[in-house]
Amino acid sequence: MNFVEHAPTLILGLPLLFAFLIPLLGRISKDMRDILFLMGLLLTGLFVGIMAYEVLTVGGWTYVFGASTSEPTNPITSYFRITFVADGFSVLATLTIALVALGAGLFSFDYMAGHAALDKFYSLFLLTLAGVNGMVLTGDLFNLFVWFEVTSIASCGLIAFTNYRGKSVEAALKYMILSVLGGLFLLISIGLLYGQYGVVNYKLLSDGIAGSPGLFVNKLALGILLLVFGMKASTVPMHMWAPDAYSESPGPATPLIAITSLGSLFVLFRLTFGVYGVNMGPGVIGTILIILGVLSMFIGVSMALVQSDLKRLIAYLSVSQVGYMTMAVGVALTTWTAEGINGYGIMAMEGGLFHMINDGVYKALLFLAAIAVIHATGKRDLNELGGLAHKMPYTTVFFLLGALSIAGIPPLSGFSSKLLIYQSVYLYHPILAIIALVVSIVTLAVICKAFFNAFLGPDQGQTKGEVPKGMLIAMGLLTVVLIIFTLFPHYVVAEIVVPAIRALGVIP
Amino acid sequence: MISWFLHLPFLVVGILVAIGLYTVLFKNNLIKIIMGIAIIQNGVNLFLISLAYRKDGVAPIWTSAPDEFMVMPTPHALTLTSIVIGLATTALLLSFVMMIKRHYGTIDADKVRRCRE
Amino acid sequence: MFILVVLIITGITYLIYKMGNPAYKRTRFKGQPFISGNAPFKDPGRMHVGGDNLFWGFTNALKRYFDPLVKGHTGIVNDYVYWFIVTMAVILMYIYVTL
């Protein structure tokens, strides 16, 4: 069996398999359950690595289910089958997801140690992972809908896992209502497109749309798709579920829910570039994305400034970070012509996509450090916390690294991606660059507030000591990745981000 | 006459989705909100099914099919998937409401807002 | 390039370190830091200005911007759906007009 060729389906299949094995075999012993969970995560990560290596060295391929070979030998039949796309863009998305999932998974061993029904938690965790991977890997709208719903249900289960807290259930209910509505509208737009063109495959759809770009059906479906994935990616003004869900979900689930929203953003970009081609007015889509991005950046960071709950504060910051990527890719879309995106558009695209993988990593690190604080002290209100640096030096360093990165302080990786965004966006319109800079400064202020309150000041004896080793290892892993991104940003951009842009077919 | 008649399902779809959206937007009872979502769900399912319909079409089975119109197969598969997923989501939502009733003592959407702070 | 910068910074740090008084013995500092001449608090927690007080001046000066924003986040699920539908209507209208 050729594992490399089947890597895209194994990335999905392995988390699914282990998600159902864990409640079954986890009955044997607790160690068995933990080992299975770790194995599921590591194997998924391994196959993401294998797929990344193959795609980046040899080239991408389309995986077709049910065909005798995974090459699309007969285009007519193979396009009606289920297809997965293994290209540079999938590699970027799955790498981000796998890194964050690995960090959060390692973190959960010590964090969730006292909980009952842990096998269900692990199961939901892996189901969410499978759902997000499916969303970014799939090559047709039908599958997209299925994985969208898998992600929604599993992540809402994760949020409501601590169901002895009323707030968790409330956050889950709100997120679920929005997700279900989003899924229904997604179904309507799939129906519209299928009714017009008779296909659900991205490639055939984009051919069909290129043939008749002016149809009303296209516009309707486009608007709905933008909205649904914009909602899942928590862009303002559909962001209101995000602070609730992020702040009330149990510890290690928070980065995973953040990564579902990043995954939706990946899908949004794949749809706008891959399905709606250059003929469908990329300038208009770009303008919409820029407006959504600027709103997200500004309102997200403003709301973060007035929060006093540590996790809620970081949640609003993450809403504002999503704005950066949306704005950058929107700017890139406005420069898209038949020859591809050109000039500053390429830089904007590089900045936006590099910011996505960056943001996934440092946001997860920041969330995990905040969760470690909450775990150690039992408090989450910034008015009550203080002086933790005396007892928790490692967590302090991890939080500081993540915090400086999210604020875009020069040597850290957040700066390198933000610099690309500033430069390119300035060439589109200087006002946007000024807004981005102001938002970055306010982000620094917000981060100062959180760091100063929680960690600095005299020791108030709020914690007995450092958090358990397992949590430190998880945060250390993400920190190592962050430092690699910090030291070699040009390498990451050239080796991972540029193939992703190339896979979208917008640069040669 | 017949062609006019074929557009009728889409009118029903519009009415169902409108009723559902009205319920979700303007009713405060969480159970009613979920009922609204279920109504939209049924509207969308009807939309897909009526999309697939072809006049005088036969069932889309390739083997030994007569050389005639077939109804479109994918919307049927989508609808089946959607019905199954709809059942799961509705059950999950209702169980959330049950737990909220236990914790908060109310299912009024105006009062279920402790997440706000 | 980056490693060069790190090396230079390390060198400068070492030079400053060398300029220090080598006769100084590392001792436990017994004195109190000077805090604006007030008597220090008994409870160390009270010395820590924090929480919402930290940017009080900023948020209070921009009250007219922040207040509607905070009020807008009602936490009622109907409003969440309302924003979703309204944004959808606006964007669909925009696409219909411009595209």
JSON list of C-alpha atoms in Angstrom, two decimals, chain A residues 142 145-146 149 153 156-157 160 163-174 176-177 180-181 184-185 187-188 190-192 194-195 198 200 244 247-248 307-309 312, chain B residues 17 21 24 30 33-34 37 40-41 44-45 47-48 51 54 72-75 77-78 81-82 85 88-89 92-97 99-100 103-104 112-117:
[
{"chain": "A", "resi": 142, "resn": "PHE", "atom": "CA", "xyz": [-21.01, 18.38, -1.01]},
{"chain": "A", "resi": 145, "resn": "PHE", "atom": "CA", "xyz": [-21.07, 20.79, 3.74]},
{"chain": "A", "resi": 146, "resn": "VAL", "atom": "CA", "xyz": [-20.61, 17.43, 5.45]},
{"chain": "A", "resi": 149, "resn": "GLU", "atom": "CA", "xyz": [-21.43, 20.12, 9.98]},
{"chain": "A", "resi": 153, "resn": "ILE", "atom": "CA", "xyz": [-21.31, 19.50, 16.01]},
{"chain": "A", "resi": 156, "resn": "CYS", "atom": "CA", "xyz": [-20.01, 22.54, 20.07]},
{"chain": "A", "resi": 157, "resn": "GLY", "atom": "CA", "xyz": [-19.74, 19.29, 21.97]},
{"chain": "A", "resi": 160, "resn": "ALA", "atom": "CA", "xyz": [-20.23, 22.25, 26.25]},
{"chain": "A", "resi": 163, "resn": "ASN", "atom": "CA", "xyz": [-21.59, 21.06, 31.22]},
{"chain": "A", "resi": 164, "resn": "TYR", "atom": "CA", "xyz": [-21.63, 21.61, 34.98]},
{"chain": "A", "resi": 165, "resn": "ARG", "atom": "CA", "xyz": [-20.90, 25.23, 34.09]},
{"chain": "A", "resi": 166, "resn": "GLY", "atom": "CA", "xyz": [-23.97, 26.95, 32.74]},
{"chain": "A", "resi": 167, "resn": "LYS", "atom": "CA", "xyz": [-21.92, 29.42, 30.75]},
{"chain": "A", "resi": 168, "resn": "SER", "atom": "CA", "xyz": [-20.24, 26.69, 28.68]},
{"chain": "A", "resi": 169, "resn": "VAL", "atom": "CA", "xyz": [-23.60, 25.32, 27.62]},
{"chain": "A", "resi": 170, "resn": "GLU", "atom": "CA", "xyz": [-24.83, 28.82, 26.83]},
{"chain": "A", "resi": 171, "resn": "ALA", "atom": "CA", "xyz": [-21.81, 29.54, 24.61]},
{"chain": "A", "resi": 172, "resn": "ALA", "atom": "CA", "xyz": [-22.24, 26.19, 22.88]},
{"chain": "A", "resi": 173, "resn": "LEU", "atom": "CA", "xyz": [-25.92, 26.84, 22.23]},
{"chain": "A", "resi": 174, "resn": "LYS", "atom": "CA", "xyz": [-25.24, 30.24, 20.69]},
{"chain": "A", "resi": 176, "resn": "MET", "atom": "CA", "xyz": [-24.57, 25.97, 17.47]},
{"chain": "A", "resi": 177, "resn": "ILE", "atom": "CA", "xyz": [-27.56, 28.09, 16.45]},
{"chain": "A", "resi": 180, "resn": "VAL", "atom": "CA", "xyz": [-26.70, 25.42, 11.94]},
{"chain": "A", "resi": 181, "resn": "LEU", "atom": "CA", "xyz": [-28.09, 28.51, 10.25]},
{"chain": "A", "resi": 184, "resn": "LEU", "atom": "CA", "xyz": [-28.44, 25.72, 5.99]},
{"chain": "A", "resi": 185, "resn": "PHE", "atom": "CA", "xyz": [-27.49, 28.78, 3.98]},
{"chain": "A", "resi": 187, "resn": "LEU", "atom": "CA", "xyz": [-26.82, 24.18, 1.55]},
{"chain": "A", "resi": 188, "resn": "ILE", "atom": "CA", "xyz": [-28.97, 26.73, -0.26]},
{"chain": "A", "resi": 190, "resn": "ILE", "atom": "CA", "xyz": [-24.80, 24.56, -3.01]},
{"chain": "A", "resi": 191, "resn": "GLY", "atom": "CA", "xyz": [-28.30, 23.88, -4.33]},
{"chain": "A", "resi": 192, "resn": "LEU", "atom": "CA", "xyz": [-28.25, 27.05, -6.42]},
{"chain": "A", "resi": 194, "resn": "TYR", "atom": "CA", "xyz": [-25.78, 22.60, -8.57]},
{"chain": "A", "resi": 195, "resn": "GLY", "atom": "CA", "xyz": [-29.09, 23.55, -10.13]},
{"chain": "A", "resi": 198, "resn": "GLY", "atom": "CA", "xyz": [-25.02, 20.24, -12.41]},
{"chain": "A", "resi": 200, "resn": "VAL", "atom": "CA", "xyz": [-20.34, 20.20, -7.14]},
{"chain": "A", "resi": 244, "resn": "ASP", "atom": "CA", "xyz": [-18.30, 33.33, 24.21]},
{"chain": "A", "resi": 247, "resn": "SER", "atom": "CA", "xyz": [-13.70, 31.98, 26.79]},
{"chain": "A", "resi": 248, "resn": "GLU", "atom": "CA", "xyz": [-16.12, 29.33, 28.05]},
{"chain": "A", "resi": 307, "resn": "GLN", "atom": "CA", "xyz": [-12.39, 43.22, 28.81]},
{"chain": "A", "resi": 308, "resn": "SER", "atom": "CA", "xyz": [-11.36, 42.10, 32.25]},
{"chain": "A", "resi": 309, "resn": "ASP", "atom": "CA", "xyz": [-11.65, 38.34, 31.65]},
{"chain": "A", "resi": 312, "resn": "ARG", "atom": "CA", "xyz": [-12.19, 36.76, 26.66]},
{"chain": "B", "resi": 17, "resn": "VAL", "atom": "CA", "xyz": [-37.63, 30.04, 5.20]},
{"chain": "B", "resi": 21, "resn": "LEU", "atom": "CA", "xyz": [-36.21, 33.35, 10.04]},
{"chain": "B", "resi": 24, "resn": "VAL", "atom": "CA", "xyz": [-35.40, 32.85, 15.01]},
{"chain": "B", "resi": 30, "resn": "LEU", "atom": "CA", "xyz": [-35.16, 29.14, 23.03]},
{"chain": "B", "resi": 33, "resn": "ILE", "atom": "CA", "xyz": [-35.92, 29.46, 18.12]},
{"chain": "B", "resi": 34, "resn": "ILE", "atom": "CA", "xyz": [-34.98, 25.83, 17.60]},
{"chain": "B", "resi": 37, "resn": "ILE", "atom": "CA", "xyz": [-34.40, 26.46, 12.71]},
{"chain": "B", "resi": 40, "resn": "ILE", "atom": "CA", "xyz": [-35.83, 26.52, 7.81]},
{"chain": "B", "resi": 41, "resn": "GLN", "atom": "CA", "xyz": [-34.26, 23.08, 7.60]},
{"chain": "B", "resi": 44, "resn": "VAL", "atom": "CA", "xyz": [-34.11, 23.95, 2.49]},
{"chain": "B", "resi": 45, "resn": "ASN", "atom": "CA", "xyz": [-34.75, 20.24, 2.08]},
{"chain": "B", "resi": 47, "resn": "PHE", "atom": "CA", "xyz": [-35.76, 23.42, -2.05]},
{"chain": "B", "resi": 48, "resn": "LEU", "atom": "CA", "xyz": [-33.20, 20.75, -2.88]},
{"chain": "B", "resi": 51, "resn": "LEU", "atom": "CA", "xyz": [-34.50, 21.50, -7.61]},
{"chain": "B", "resi": 54, "resn": "ARG", "atom": "CA", "xyz": [-37.49, 16.89, -13.80]},
{"chain": "B", "resi": 72, "resn": "MET", "atom": "CA", "xyz": [-30.80, 14.80, -10.59]},
{"chain": "B", "resi": 73, "resn": "PRO", "atom": "CA", "xyz": [-29.27, 12.39, -8.10]},
{"chain": "B", "resi": 74, "resn": "THR", "atom": "CA", "xyz": [-26.96, 14.63, -6.07]},
{"chain": "B", "resi": 75, "resn": "PRO", "atom": "CA", "xyz": [-29.65, 16.81, -4.44]},
{"chain": "B", "resi": 77, "resn": "ALA", "atom": "CA", "xyz": [-28.12, 12.52, -1.57]},
{"chain": "B", "resi": 78, "resn": "LEU", "atom": "CA", "xyz": [-27.63, 16.03, -0.17]},
{"chain": "B", "resi": 81, "resn": "THR", "atom": "CA", "xyz": [-27.44, 13.93, 4.46]},
{"chain": "B", "resi": 82, "resn": "SER", "atom": "CA", "xyz": [-29.10, 17.15, 5.48]},
{"chain": "B", "resi": 85, "resn": "ILE", "atom": "CA", "xyz": [-27.49, 16.07, 10.17]},
{"chain": "B", "resi": 88, "resn": "ALA", "atom": "CA", "xyz": [-28.44, 15.38, 15.11]},
{"chain": "B", "resi": 89, "resn": "THR", "atom": "CA", "xyz": [-28.21, 19.15, 15.40]},
{"chain": "B", "resi": 92, "resn": "LEU", "atom": "CA", "xyz": [-27.99, 18.54, 20.37]},
{"chain": "B", "resi": 93, "resn": "LEU", "atom": "CA", "xyz": [-29.60, 21.98, 20.50]},
{"chain": "B", "resi": 94, "resn": "LEU", "atom": "CA", "xyz": [-32.55, 20.71, 22.52]},
{"chain": "B", "resi": 95, "resn": "SER", "atom": "CA", "xyz": [-30.24, 18.99, 24.99]},
{"chain": "B", "resi": 96, "resn": "PHE", "atom": "CA", "xyz": [-28.34, 22.26, 25.37]},
{"chain": "B", "resi": 97, "resn": "VAL", "atom": "CA", "xyz": [-31.61, 24.01, 26.15]},
{"chain": "B", "resi": 99, "resn": "MET", "atom": "CA", "xyz": [-29.10, 21.95, 30.46]},
{"chain": "B", "resi": 100, "resn": "ILE", "atom": "CA", "xyz": [-29.60, 25.70, 30.31]},
{"chain": "B", "resi": 103, "resn": "HIS", "atom": "CA", "xyz": [-28.55, 25.86, 35.29]},
{"chain": "B", "resi": 104, "resn": "TYR", "atom": "CA", "xyz": [-30.38, 29.14, 34.71]},
{"chain": "B", "resi": 112, "resn": "VAL", "atom": "CA", "xyz": [-29.65, 33.64, 28.95]},
{"chain": "B", "resi": 113, "resn": "ARG", "atom": "CA", "xyz": [-26.76, 36.08, 28.59]},
{"chain": "B", "resi": 114, "resn": "ARG", "atom": "CA", "xyz": [-24.32, 35.44, 31.40]},
{"chain": "B", "resi": 115, "resn": "CYS", "atom": "CA", "xyz": [-21.47, 35.16, 28.89]},
{"chain": "B", "resi": 116, "resn": "ARG", "atom": "CA", "xyz": [-21.61, 38.87, 28.29]},
{"chain": "B", "resi": 117, "resn": "GLU", "atom": "CA", "xyz": [-20.11, 40.25, 31.51]}
]
